[in-house]
Tab-separated table of C-alpha atoms in Angstrom:
chain	number	residue	atom	x	y	z
E	1406	MET	CA	36.096	-22.927	112.642
E	1407	SER	CA	36.170	-19.642	110.765
E	1408	GLN	CA	35.823	-16.333	112.558
E	1409	LEU	CA	32.821	-15.796	110.297
E	1410	LEU	CA	30.598	-18.048	112.370
E	1411	THR	CA	31.116	-16.138	115.605
E	1412	ASN	CA	30.669	-12.718	114.015
E	1413	ALA	CA	27.892	-13.500	111.544
E	1414	HIS	CA	26.132	-10.250	110.835
E	1415	VAL	CA	23.628	-9.014	108.321
E	1416	ALA	CA	24.341	-5.421	107.472
E	1417	THR	CA	21.703	-2.754	107.520
E	1418	LEU	CA	21.396	-0.550	104.444
E	1419	ASP	CA	22.610	3.011	104.556
E	1420	ALA	CA	21.333	5.988	102.600
E	1421	ASP	CA	23.374	5.025	99.543
E	1422	ASN	CA	21.695	1.598	99.435
E	1423	ALA	CA	25.005	-0.139	100.158
E	1424	PRO	CA	25.756	-2.542	103.001
E	1425	ALA	CA	26.638	-0.765	106.202
E	1426	GLY	CA	27.660	-1.891	109.672
E	1427	ASP	CA	30.445	-4.165	110.816
E	1428	ALA	CA	32.377	-5.857	108.040
E	1429	LEU	CA	32.032	-9.606	107.860
E	1430	PHE	CA	35.331	-11.128	106.720
E	1431	ILE	CA	35.433	-14.269	104.593
E	1432	ASN	CA	38.502	-16.454	104.542
E	1433	SER	CA	37.453	-19.289	102.256
E	1434	ALA	CA	34.760	-20.685	99.990
E	1435	ALA	CA	33.395	-22.557	102.994
E	1436	ASP	CA	32.636	-19.222	104.674
E	1437	VAL	CA	30.652	-18.093	101.629
E	1438	SER	CA	28.674	-21.340	101.635
E	1439	ARG	CA	27.871	-20.977	105.340
E	1440	LEU	CA	26.609	-17.428	104.827
E	1441	VAL	CA	24.264	-18.507	102.042
E	1442	ASN	CA	23.119	-21.507	104.087
E	1443	ALA	CA	22.327	-19.261	107.065
E	1444	GLY	CA	19.861	-17.441	104.828
E	1445	SER	CA	19.887	-14.230	106.847
E	1446	GLN	CA	19.391	-11.419	104.372
E	1447	GLN	CA	17.580	-8.110	104.023
E	1448	ARG	CA	17.754	-7.436	100.310
E	1449	ASN	CA	15.451	-9.397	98.059
E	1450	HIS	CA	17.784	-9.820	95.086
E	1451	ALA	CA	18.461	-13.440	96.056
E	1452	GLY	CA	14.724	-14.113	96.011
E	1453	ILE	CA	14.379	-12.370	92.659
E	1454	ILE	CA	17.206	-14.479	91.226
E	1455	ILE	CA	15.373	-17.594	92.384
E	1456	GLY	CA	12.238	-16.269	90.679
E	1457	ILE	CA	14.118	-15.638	87.428
E	1458	ALA	CA	15.597	-19.147	87.553
E	1459	LEU	CA	12.065	-20.500	87.941
E	1460	GLY	CA	11.173	-18.443	84.872
E	1461	GLY	CA	13.603	-20.639	82.973
E	1462	VAL	CA	11.787	-23.723	84.271
E	1463	PHE	CA	8.510	-22.148	83.105
E	1464	LEU	CA	9.969	-21.870	79.611
E	1465	ASP	CA	11.102	-25.492	79.678
E	1466	ALA	CA	7.636	-26.762	80.520
E	1467	TYR	CA	5.826	-24.411	78.169
E	1468	ASP	CA	7.994	-25.307	75.188
E	1469	LEU	CA	7.785	-29.037	75.868
E	1470	GLY	CA	4.012	-28.992	76.190
E	1471	ALA	CA	3.109	-26.330	73.622
E	1472	LEU	CA	2.839	-28.787	70.749
E	1473	ALA	CA	0.363	-31.135	72.467
E	1474	PHE	CA	-2.737	-29.622	70.837
E	1475	GLY	CA	-1.069	-28.538	67.593
E	1476	ILE	CA	0.477	-31.686	66.185
E	1477	LYS	CA	-2.705	-32.625	64.267
E	1478	ASP	CA	-2.812	-29.209	62.562
E	1479	ILE	CA	0.908	-29.425	61.719
E	1480	THR	CA	0.411	-32.907	60.267
E	1481	ARG	CA	-2.396	-31.650	58.066
E	1482	GLU	CA	-0.647	-28.432	56.985
E	1483	PHE	CA	2.642	-30.097	56.011
E	1484	HIS	CA	1.034	-33.373	54.808
E	1485	LEU	CA	3.145	-35.396	57.208
E	1486	THR	CA	3.398	-39.146	57.356
E	1487	PRO	CA	3.273	-40.740	60.828
E	1488	ALA	CA	7.084	-40.849	60.736
E	1489	GLY	CA	7.234	-37.144	59.857
E	1490	ALA	CA	4.872	-36.246	62.697
E	1491	GLY	CA	6.988	-38.323	65.056
E	1492	MET	CA	10.120	-36.489	63.900
E	1493	VAL	CA	8.573	-33.080	64.623
E	1494	ALA	CA	7.137	-34.163	67.975
E	1495	SER	CA	10.309	-35.843	69.236
E	1496	ALA	CA	12.904	-33.323	67.971
E	1497	ILE	CA	12.690	-31.272	71.170
E	1498	THR	CA	13.272	-34.287	73.403
E	1499	PHE	CA	16.373	-35.332	71.455
E	1500	GLY	CA	17.676	-31.781	71.728
E	1501	ALA	CA	17.005	-31.851	75.466
E	1502	ILE	CA	19.030	-35.049	75.889
E	1503	VAL	CA	22.049	-33.478	74.178
E	1504	GLY	CA	21.557	-30.155	75.967
E	1505	ALA	CA	21.329	-31.723	79.426
E	1506	PHE	CA	24.605	-33.627	79.034
E	1507	PHE	CA	26.656	-30.675	77.778
E	1508	GLY	CA	24.725	-28.113	79.806
E	1509	GLY	CA	25.630	-29.821	83.054
E	1510	TYR	CA	29.332	-29.656	82.211
E	1511	LEU	CA	29.170	-26.022	81.047
E	1512	THR	CA	27.275	-25.010	84.191
E	1513	ASP	CA	30.212	-26.216	86.285
E	1514	LYS	CA	32.868	-25.036	83.820
E	1515	ILE	CA	31.992	-21.447	82.911
E	1516	GLY	CA	29.473	-20.600	85.621
E	1517	ARG	CA	25.769	-20.458	86.246
E	1518	TYR	CA	25.179	-16.893	85.017
E	1519	ARG	CA	26.845	-17.204	81.594
E	1520	VAL	CA	25.097	-20.477	80.766
E	1521	PHE	CA	21.709	-19.177	81.897
E	1522	MET	CA	21.882	-16.014	79.814
E	1523	ALA	CA	23.114	-17.821	76.705
E	1524	ASP	CA	20.311	-20.313	77.220
E	1525	MET	CA	17.646	-17.596	77.008
E	1526	PHE	CA	18.733	-16.723	73.460
E	1527	PHE	CA	18.165	-20.359	72.458
E	1528	PHE	CA	14.540	-19.986	73.517
E	1529	VAL	CA	13.971	-16.715	71.649
E	1530	ILE	CA	15.536	-17.801	68.357
E	1531	ALA	CA	13.956	-21.260	68.396
E	1532	ALA	CA	10.457	-19.996	69.298
E	1533	LEU	CA	10.453	-17.449	66.474
E	1534	ALA	CA	11.821	-20.018	64.011
E	1535	CYS	CA	9.004	-22.399	64.982
E	1536	ALA	CA	6.368	-19.696	64.512
E	1537	PHE	CA	7.539	-18.915	60.959
E	1538	ALA	CA	8.618	-22.425	59.893
E	1539	PRO	CA	7.857	-22.941	56.170
E	1540	ASN	CA	8.123	-26.740	56.308
E	1541	GLU	CA	8.532	-29.679	58.655
E	1542	TRP	CA	12.341	-29.697	58.371
E	1543	VAL	CA	12.732	-26.142	59.613
E	1544	LEU	CA	10.167	-26.821	62.336
E	1545	ALA	CA	11.952	-29.981	63.497
E	1546	GLY	CA	15.325	-28.208	63.432
E	1547	ALA	CA	13.963	-25.291	65.460
E	1548	ARG	CA	12.395	-27.685	67.954
E	1549	PHE	CA	15.750	-29.462	68.298
E	1550	VAL	CA	17.453	-26.133	69.060
E	1551	MET	CA	14.672	-25.384	71.532
E	1552	GLY	CA	15.358	-28.764	73.116
E	1553	LEU	CA	19.020	-27.823	73.504
E	1554	GLY	CA	17.849	-24.813	75.493
E	1555	VAL	CA	15.501	-26.908	77.604
E	1556	GLY	CA	18.232	-29.444	78.350
E	1557	ILE	CA	20.807	-26.797	79.217
E	1558	ASP	CA	18.405	-24.851	81.413
E	1559	LEU	CA	17.535	-27.438	84.077
E	1560	PRO	CA	21.089	-27.942	85.415
E	1561	VAL	CA	21.724	-24.200	85.651
E	1562	ALA	CA	18.273	-23.390	87.067
E	1563	MET	CA	18.622	-26.048	89.767
E	1564	ALA	CA	22.092	-24.720	90.620
E	1565	PHE	CA	20.661	-21.225	91.114
E	1566	LEU	CA	17.815	-22.530	93.278
E	1567	ALA	CA	20.188	-24.555	95.455
E	1568	GLU	CA	22.933	-21.943	95.749
E	1569	PHE	CA	20.778	-18.902	96.537
E	1570	SER	CA	18.656	-20.588	99.233
E	1571	ARG	CA	19.130	-21.258	102.925
E	1572	LEU	CA	19.951	-24.732	104.214
E	1573	ARG	CA	17.166	-25.289	106.739
E	1574	GLY	CA	13.769	-23.940	107.709
E	1575	ARG	CA	10.941	-22.576	105.633
E	1576	GLY	CA	12.067	-21.735	102.116
E	1577	ASN	CA	15.130	-23.969	102.400
E	1578	LYS	CA	17.040	-25.417	99.455
E	1579	ALA	CA	14.703	-28.398	99.103
E	1580	ALA	CA	11.641	-26.124	99.133
E	1581	SER	CA	13.150	-23.735	96.571
E	1582	ILE	CA	14.009	-26.600	94.249
E	1583	ALA	CA	10.561	-28.150	94.739
E	1584	MET	CA	9.098	-24.893	93.387
E	1585	TRP	CA	10.136	-26.113	89.960
E	1586	CYS	CA	7.146	-28.483	90.076
E	1587	PRO	CA	4.243	-26.010	90.511
E	1588	THR	CA	6.081	-23.717	88.099
E	1589	TRP	CA	6.096	-26.542	85.570
E	1590	TYR	CA	2.374	-27.200	86.000
E	1591	ALA	CA	1.619	-23.491	85.838
E	1592	ALA	CA	3.379	-23.377	82.458
E	1593	ILE	CA	1.411	-26.372	81.193
E	1594	SER	CA	-1.776	-24.678	82.382
E	1595	VAL	CA	-0.785	-21.433	80.626
E	1596	SER	CA	-0.326	-23.359	77.389
E	1597	TYR	CA	-3.798	-24.880	77.856
E	1598	LEU	CA	-5.278	-21.440	78.603
E	1599	LEU	CA	-3.569	-19.930	75.582
E	1600	VAL	CA	-4.968	-22.694	73.394
E	1601	LEU	CA	-8.409	-22.052	74.887
E	1602	VAL	CA	-8.242	-18.291	74.296
E	1603	LEU	CA	-6.931	-18.590	70.755
E	1604	TYR	CA	-9.395	-21.372	70.034
E	1605	GLY	CA	-12.178	-18.932	70.902
E	1606	VAL	CA	-10.943	-15.728	69.258
E	1607	LEU	CA	-9.341	-16.861	65.992
E	1608	PRO	CA	-11.671	-16.626	62.997
E	1609	ALA	CA	-12.582	-19.917	61.396
E	1610	GLY	CA	-10.324	-19.266	58.417
E	1611	TYR	CA	-7.250	-18.692	60.571
E	1612	THR	CA	-7.204	-21.747	62.830
E	1613	ASP	CA	-4.000	-22.872	61.092
E	1614	TRP	CA	-2.281	-19.994	62.919
E	1615	LEU	CA	-3.042	-21.581	66.288
E	1616	TRP	CA	0.044	-23.765	66.613
E	1617	ARG	CA	2.332	-21.011	65.255
E	1618	LEU	CA	1.079	-18.480	67.801
E	1619	ILE	CA	1.395	-20.932	70.668
E	1620	LEU	CA	4.979	-21.896	69.781
E	1621	GLY	CA	6.000	-18.305	69.056
E	1622	PHE	CA	4.675	-17.088	72.412
E	1623	GLY	CA	7.577	-18.898	74.090
E	1624	ALA	CA	9.859	-16.025	73.019
E	1625	VAL	CA	7.940	-13.527	75.193
E	1626	PRO	CA	9.002	-14.688	78.696
E	1627	ALA	CA	12.548	-15.322	77.428
E	1628	LEU	CA	12.797	-11.729	76.171
E	1629	PHE	CA	11.494	-10.494	79.529
E	1630	ILE	CA	14.190	-12.431	81.396
E	1631	ILE	CA	16.879	-11.073	79.076
E	1632	ALA	CA	15.592	-7.528	79.622
E	1633	ILE	CA	15.888	-7.664	83.438
E	1634	ARG	CA	19.055	-9.753	83.691
E	1635	SER	CA	21.469	-6.858	84.174
E	1636	ARG	CA	19.545	-5.443	87.127
E	1637	TYR	CA	19.094	-8.557	89.236
E	1638	MET	CA	20.991	-11.604	87.966
E	1639	SER	CA	24.447	-12.466	89.241
E	1640	GLU	CA	26.768	-15.428	89.438
E	1641	SER	CA	26.322	-17.955	92.242
E	1642	PRO	CA	28.512	-16.749	95.135
E	1643	VAL	CA	29.322	-20.328	96.117
E	1644	TRP	CA	30.429	-21.217	92.580
E	1645	ALA	CA	32.538	-18.045	92.336
E	1646	ALA	CA	34.213	-18.825	95.659
E	1647	ASN	CA	34.841	-22.406	94.530
E	1648	GLN	CA	36.720	-21.008	91.539
E	1649	GLY	CA	38.979	-19.053	93.901
E	1650	ASP	CA	37.250	-15.709	93.288
E	1651	LEU	CA	36.546	-14.697	96.885
E	1652	ALA	CA	36.424	-11.003	95.911
E	1653	GLY	CA	33.716	-11.749	93.359
E	1654	ALA	CA	31.796	-13.842	95.877
E	1655	ALA	CA	31.984	-10.982	98.392
E	1656	ARG	CA	30.588	-8.547	95.810
E	1657	ILE	CA	27.660	-10.879	95.134
E	1658	LEU	CA	26.949	-11.214	98.849
E	1659	ARG	CA	26.939	-7.441	99.216
E	1660	ARG	CA	24.679	-6.926	96.220
E	1661	SER	CA	22.228	-9.827	96.541
E	1662	TYR	CA	22.138	-10.326	100.315
E	1663	GLY	CA	22.954	-6.926	101.769
E	1664	ILE	CA	25.807	-8.542	103.727
E	1665	ASN	CA	28.855	-6.337	104.263
E	1666	ALA	CA	31.179	-9.123	103.156
E	1667	GLN	CA	34.888	-8.396	102.806
E	1668	VAL	CA	37.767	-10.686	101.919
E	1669	ALA	CA	40.024	-11.206	104.943
E	1670	ALA	CA	43.661	-10.149	104.585
E	1671	ASN	CA	44.875	-13.678	105.324
E	1672	ALA	CA	42.312	-15.404	103.089
E	1673	GLY	CA	43.641	-18.428	101.266
E	1674	ARG	CA	46.540	-19.103	103.614
E	1675	HIS	CA	44.786	-22.103	105.049
E	1676	ALA	CA	43.831	-24.413	102.185
E	1677	PRO	CA	40.710	-26.549	102.670
E	1678	ALA	CA	41.173	-30.239	103.477
E	1679	ALA	CA	39.579	-31.248	100.183
E	1680	PRO	CA	39.952	-28.575	97.463
E	1681	ALA	CA	36.914	-28.146	95.239
E	1682	ARG	CA	37.012	-30.147	92.024
E	1683	ARG	CA	37.650	-28.367	88.762
E	1684	ALA	CA	35.021	-28.829	86.055
E	1685	SER	CA	35.780	-31.747	83.771
E	1686	PHE	CA	33.873	-34.326	81.756
E	1687	SER	CA	35.575	-36.888	83.997
E	1688	ASN	CA	33.395	-35.587	86.834
E	1689	TYR	CA	30.553	-37.584	85.339
E	1690	GLY	CA	32.516	-40.632	86.475
E	1691	GLN	CA	32.653	-39.253	90.023
E	1692	LEU	CA	28.886	-39.620	90.212
E	1693	LEU	CA	29.330	-43.398	90.171
E	1694	LYS	CA	31.990	-43.606	92.860
E	1695	GLY	CA	32.140	-43.562	96.642
E	1696	ILE	CA	29.284	-42.005	98.566
E	1697	TYR	CA	27.776	-40.594	95.361
E	1698	LEU	CA	27.013	-43.973	93.777
E	1699	LYS	CA	23.950	-44.751	95.904
E	1700	ARG	CA	22.718	-41.191	95.640
E	1701	THR	CA	23.060	-41.279	91.839
E	1702	VAL	CA	21.258	-44.621	91.600
E	1703	LEU	CA	18.374	-43.369	93.750
E	1704	ALA	CA	18.081	-39.981	92.010
E	1705	THR	CA	18.177	-41.669	88.588
E	1706	ILE	CA	15.485	-44.251	89.393
E	1707	ILE	CA	13.220	-41.572	90.882
E	1708	ALA	CA	13.657	-39.321	87.840
E	1709	VAL	CA	13.215	-42.070	85.247
E	1710	ALA	CA	10.207	-43.633	86.994
E	1711	SER	CA	8.580	-40.254	87.548
E	1712	SER	CA	9.160	-39.132	83.982
E	1713	PHE	CA	7.964	-42.382	82.406
E	1714	ALA	CA	4.710	-42.480	84.362
E	1715	TYR	CA	3.956	-38.761	84.157
E	1716	ASN	CA	4.581	-38.495	80.424
E	1717	ALA	CA	2.473	-41.554	79.700
E	1718	VAL	CA	-0.450	-40.223	81.731
E	1719	ALA	CA	-0.194	-36.414	81.598
E	1720	PHE	CA	0.788	-35.983	77.966
E	1721	GLY	CA	-1.817	-38.575	77.058
E	1722	LEU	CA	-4.341	-36.800	79.281
E	1723	PRO	CA	-6.338	-35.191	76.436
E	1724	VAL	CA	-6.626	-38.576	74.703
E	1725	ILE	CA	-7.538	-40.352	77.944
E	1726	ILE	CA	-10.195	-37.807	78.906
E	1727	SER	CA	-11.741	-37.710	75.450
E	1728	SER	CA	-11.989	-41.521	75.441
E	1729	PHE	CA	-13.583	-41.512	78.901
E	1730	LEU	CA	-16.004	-38.663	78.272
E	1731	ALA	CA	-16.404	-38.837	74.473
E	1732	GLN	CA	-16.851	-35.076	74.452
E	1733	SER	CA	-15.732	-32.162	72.311
E	1734	MET	CA	-12.254	-30.660	72.001
E	1735	LEU	CA	-13.330	-27.797	74.272
E	1736	THR	CA	-14.411	-30.165	77.050
E	1737	THR	CA	-11.154	-32.050	76.771
E	1738	ILE	CA	-9.093	-28.842	77.086
E	1739	LEU	CA	-11.115	-27.647	80.097
E	1740	ALA	CA	-10.914	-31.018	81.865
E	1741	SER	CA	-7.146	-31.261	81.265
E	1742	LEU	CA	-6.661	-27.718	82.554
E	1743	ALA	CA	-8.753	-28.334	85.660
E	1744	LEU	CA	-6.940	-31.550	86.558
E	1745	ASN	CA	-3.524	-29.936	86.174
E	1746	LEU	CA	-4.406	-26.860	88.203
E	1747	LEU	CA	-6.475	-28.453	90.974
E	1748	PHE	CA	-4.329	-31.503	91.604
E	1749	ALA	CA	-0.829	-31.419	90.072
E	1750	PHE	CA	-0.280	-27.705	90.740
E	1751	VAL	CA	-1.838	-27.760	94.216
E	1752	GLY	CA	0.123	-30.900	95.091
E	1753	GLY	CA	3.313	-29.108	94.058
E	1754	LEU	CA	2.504	-26.148	96.323
E	1755	ILE	CA	1.888	-28.501	99.251
E	1756	ALA	CA	5.227	-30.191	98.550
E	1757	VAL	CA	7.031	-26.833	98.749
E	1758	ARG	CA	5.400	-26.059	102.099
E	1759	TRP	CA	5.847	-29.492	103.686
E	1760	VAL	CA	9.303	-30.610	102.550
E	1761	PRO	CA	11.234	-28.587	105.185
E	1762	ARG	CA	9.175	-30.355	107.869
E	1763	PHE	CA	8.753	-33.905	106.546
E	1764	GLY	CA	11.723	-34.276	104.164
E	1765	ALA	CA	11.954	-35.187	100.496
E	1766	TRP	CA	12.204	-38.934	101.147
E	1767	ASN	CA	8.890	-39.170	103.022
E	1768	MET	CA	7.090	-36.932	100.549
E	1769	THR	CA	8.311	-38.945	97.565
E	1770	VAL	CA	7.263	-42.234	99.152
E	1771	LEU	CA	3.783	-40.799	99.759
E	1772	GLY	CA	3.508	-39.503	96.205
E	1773	TYR	CA	4.509	-42.818	94.657
E	1774	ALA	CA	2.010	-44.646	96.894
E	1775	PHE	CA	-0.780	-42.372	95.602
E	1776	GLN	CA	0.293	-42.962	92.013
E	1777	LEU	CA	0.458	-46.729	92.399
E	1778	ALA	CA	-3.039	-46.782	93.919
E	1779	ALA	CA	-4.351	-44.555	91.108
E	1780	LEU	CA	-2.887	-46.668	88.306
E	1781	VAL	CA	-4.151	-49.895	89.873
E	1782	GLY	CA	-7.583	-48.259	90.128
E	1783	LEU	CA	-7.487	-47.204	86.475
E	1784	GLY	CA	-6.456	-50.716	85.476
E	1785	LEU	CA	-9.345	-52.239	87.420
E	1786	ILE	CA	-11.913	-49.767	86.060
E	1787	GLY	CA	-10.823	-50.266	82.459
E	1788	ARG	CA	-12.965	-48.431	79.927
E	1789	PRO	CA	-15.818	-46.822	81.879
E	1790	ALA	CA	-19.194	-48.330	81.081
E	1791	ASP	CA	-21.249	-45.514	82.609
E	1792	GLY	CA	-21.045	-42.100	84.200
E	1793	LEU	CA	-20.206	-43.473	87.650
E	1794	HIS	CA	-17.194	-45.401	86.406
E	1795	ALA	CA	-16.108	-42.455	84.248
E	1796	GLY	CA	-16.189	-40.254	87.358
E	1797	LEU	CA	-14.111	-42.811	89.267
E	1798	ALA	CA	-11.597	-42.937	86.416
E	1799	ILE	CA	-11.267	-39.153	86.386
E	1800	GLY	CA	-10.823	-39.311	90.178
E	1801	MET	CA	-7.972	-41.790	89.733
E	1802	LEU	CA	-6.326	-39.451	87.213
E	1803	ALA	CA	-6.659	-36.648	89.758
E	1804	LEU	CA	-5.063	-38.829	92.463
E	1805	PHE	CA	-2.204	-39.700	90.114
E	1806	LEU	CA	-1.511	-36.040	89.311
E	1807	PHE	CA	-1.760	-35.050	92.986
E	1808	GLY	CA	0.726	-37.798	93.851
E	1809	GLN	CA	3.042	-36.524	91.138
E	1810	GLY	CA	2.857	-32.977	92.451
E	1811	ILE	CA	3.321	-33.791	96.127
E	1812	GLY	CA	5.981	-36.449	95.604
E	1813	PRO	CA	8.283	-37.426	92.725
E	1814	GLY	CA	7.304	-34.512	90.498
E	1815	SER	CA	8.573	-32.016	93.061
E	1816	HIS	CA	11.394	-33.943	94.670
E	1817	SER	CA	13.015	-35.770	91.763
E	1818	MET	CA	14.980	-32.562	91.233
E	1819	THR	CA	15.668	-32.284	94.967
E	1820	PHE	CA	17.438	-35.631	94.896
E	1821	ALA	CA	19.240	-34.737	91.653
E	1822	SER	CA	20.386	-31.298	92.861
E	1823	LEU	CA	21.123	-31.811	96.551
E	1824	SER	CA	22.904	-35.146	96.312
E	1825	TYR	CA	26.031	-33.385	95.028
E	1826	PRO	CA	28.112	-30.407	96.180
E	1827	THR	CA	28.633	-27.255	94.103
E	1828	SER	CA	31.556	-28.703	92.133
E	1829	LEU	CA	29.437	-31.654	90.931
E	1830	ARG	CA	25.958	-30.131	90.879
E	1831	GLY	CA	25.937	-29.204	87.196
E	1832	VAL	CA	27.083	-32.604	85.952
E	1833	GLY	CA	24.890	-34.318	88.556
E	1834	VAL	CA	21.716	-32.654	87.332
E	1835	GLY	CA	22.888	-32.934	83.709
E	1836	PHE	CA	23.435	-36.694	84.039
E	1837	ASN	CA	20.075	-37.084	85.749
E	1838	GLN	CA	18.281	-35.038	83.101
E	1839	THR	CA	19.968	-36.867	80.227
E	1840	LEU	CA	18.574	-40.177	81.462
E	1841	MET	CA	15.239	-38.634	82.394
E	1842	ARG	CA	14.811	-37.085	78.936
E	1843	ALA	CA	15.649	-40.427	77.368
E	1844	SER	CA	12.944	-41.981	79.544
E	1845	SER	CA	10.506	-39.286	78.413
E	1846	THR	CA	11.249	-40.056	74.780
E	1847	VAL	CA	10.667	-43.767	75.300
E	1848	SER	CA	7.486	-43.074	77.262
E	1849	LEU	CA	6.037	-40.727	74.646
E	1850	PHE	CA	6.776	-43.306	71.957
E	1851	LEU	CA	5.547	-46.360	73.863
E	1852	PHE	CA	2.334	-44.945	75.350
E	1853	PRO	CA	0.309	-44.723	72.095
E	1854	VAL	CA	1.720	-48.072	70.918
E	1855	LEU	CA	0.907	-49.852	74.179
E	1856	ALA	CA	-2.457	-48.115	74.445
E	1857	ALA	CA	-3.369	-49.391	70.974
E	1858	LEU	CA	-2.310	-52.936	71.894
E	1859	LEU	CA	-3.559	-53.140	75.473
E	1860	ASN	CA	-6.291	-50.506	75.596
E	1861	THR	CA	-6.774	-49.494	79.257
E	1862	GLY	CA	-4.601	-52.438	80.283
E	1863	VAL	CA	-1.696	-50.060	79.604
E	1864	PHE	CA	-2.193	-48.685	83.123
E	1865	TRP	CA	-0.875	-51.955	84.573
E	1866	VAL	CA	2.342	-51.436	82.608
E	1867	ILE	CA	2.659	-47.808	83.729
E	1868	ALA	CA	2.178	-48.925	87.353
E	1869	ILE	CA	5.627	-50.562	87.195
E	1870	ALA	CA	7.170	-47.058	87.343
E	1871	PRO	CA	5.911	-45.948	90.811
E	1872	LEU	CA	6.508	-49.476	92.080
E	1873	ALA	CA	10.160	-49.224	91.009
E	1874	GLY	CA	10.420	-45.785	92.638
E	1875	LEU	CA	9.061	-47.115	95.935
E	1876	ALA	CA	11.448	-50.062	95.861
E	1877	ALA	CA	14.445	-47.766	95.301
E	1878	LEU	CA	13.427	-45.419	98.116
E	1879	LEU	CA	12.887	-48.239	100.598
E	1880	THR	CA	16.294	-49.689	99.672
E	1881	ILE	CA	18.281	-46.413	99.736
E	1882	ARG	CA	17.126	-44.123	102.551
E	1883	TRP	CA	18.944	-40.952	101.535
E	1884	GLU	CA	17.457	-37.645	102.757
E	1885	PRO	CA	18.916	-34.596	100.973
E	1886	SER	CA	16.716	-31.938	102.595
E	1887	GLY	CA	18.528	-30.060	105.352
E	1888	TYR	CA	21.880	-31.771	104.722
E	1889	ASP	CA	24.866	-29.505	103.960
E	1890	VAL	CA	26.108	-31.328	100.874
E	1891	ASP	CA	28.215	-28.334	99.764
E	1892	ALA	CA	30.464	-28.911	102.778
E	1893	GLU	CA	31.758	-32.000	100.970
E	1894	ASP	CA	33.673	-29.642	98.694
E	1895	PHE	CA	35.588	-28.126	101.604
E	1896	ALA	CA	36.437	-30.991	103.936
E	1897	ALA	CA	37.278	-34.664	103.781
E	1898	VAL	CA	34.135	-36.769	103.699
E	1899	THR	CA	33.612	-38.061	107.220
E	1900	ALA	CA	32.072	-41.222	108.482
E	1901	SER	CA	28.979	-39.285	109.457
E	1902	SER	CA	28.337	-38.123	105.893
E	1903	SER	CA	28.796	-41.701	104.710
E	1904	VAL	CA	26.054	-42.732	107.099
E	1905	ARG	CA	23.790	-40.028	105.640
E	1906	SER	CA	24.244	-41.503	102.154
């Protein structure tokens, strides 16, 4: 056991705003991980870094959802065939698939900070190119580049959330990662609000500008993040220590945590039992071996099932509501916004608060149960014949979105991020996101086709997704919340950790 654990100390800040007090000596990467896991800190830079990482998630959601209300205007302006409209709509998802695969590797290879900052430029350039696109080819190409940014961002954002948060207690790693969910719904709601505002203020002759303004707005938060990066952002101390840069890790701890961390004179003399893996594409294969196989299977099923069901319902929400209520565009926007804010967003906030107490496994089971009940209810109701049945159908949509927020929507990333240690976290989330984005693409393609063929009977097909998620969870009882998975980088995997998996 390192001397660090018996002398753990959070330094007070002196007049020069530098850590003061007894020096805390680190001997290995394991010591750095334990300090971060302890979560005792006085400076708020670590919290700000988590907030900036969530800003990246906000961009992901905004850019993915920004086209929902504009595709009809784009189709009319560029005289698109159904195939052309499909190309424009799906370009971002194909970019996200490619970006997630390579982004996961780069996150582990060159570090969290470099990938994150490069990623922000993707968002700026692509958003501006979309806003000024002269034809469908430029628009589709810009959306593909934007998708690369979206795909790259999730692995690095999840790494930041996991590696700047404490292990247990309120605000632990699982809770920080779960914050991605309400952030996502907040971004979707902002896109709805922006559509609503522009819908009301643009003169009648300028409504064709609506989709360009909405897509171009995505550059604004990205520019803000770039502007403040030098003041607050830093590399993950755990990743830096894993690369053998203990001095760099100590500097990050001093700056972001206010801990007077110093590298011990004899640091490195005692090599860890299991040296951290070096980044390699072959690490994707490690996800399917040993204790990681079951975790990967579970995380993948949760992500794919969650994505398939959510995309089919949530991205089809305007169509579903308009068919139920047969109301105007304005009513559809307001109803979609209300459902997202009151149920999906609120459910995500509850998930953040409850996961340290109840665990990600229990919360995900509960969320899938709500979704299954909601989809069965929608299937039984069918097309509402009167106001009462329409109200029940809207209630079932609300239950579905609440279940998404409180369960798989929040914790799919918890399973993807906290099933692997630092050396595998980038490729772990990248692999998970690659398959999840593929599921999203299939879902977005199949939903309108199945809806046309089956009408409201499509809900019975969608119900297969939460049923599959429940089956996987009941078969593989892996709880990532509160488990020190990063320790697997520093010591031989013991029988006890095998039991946890």
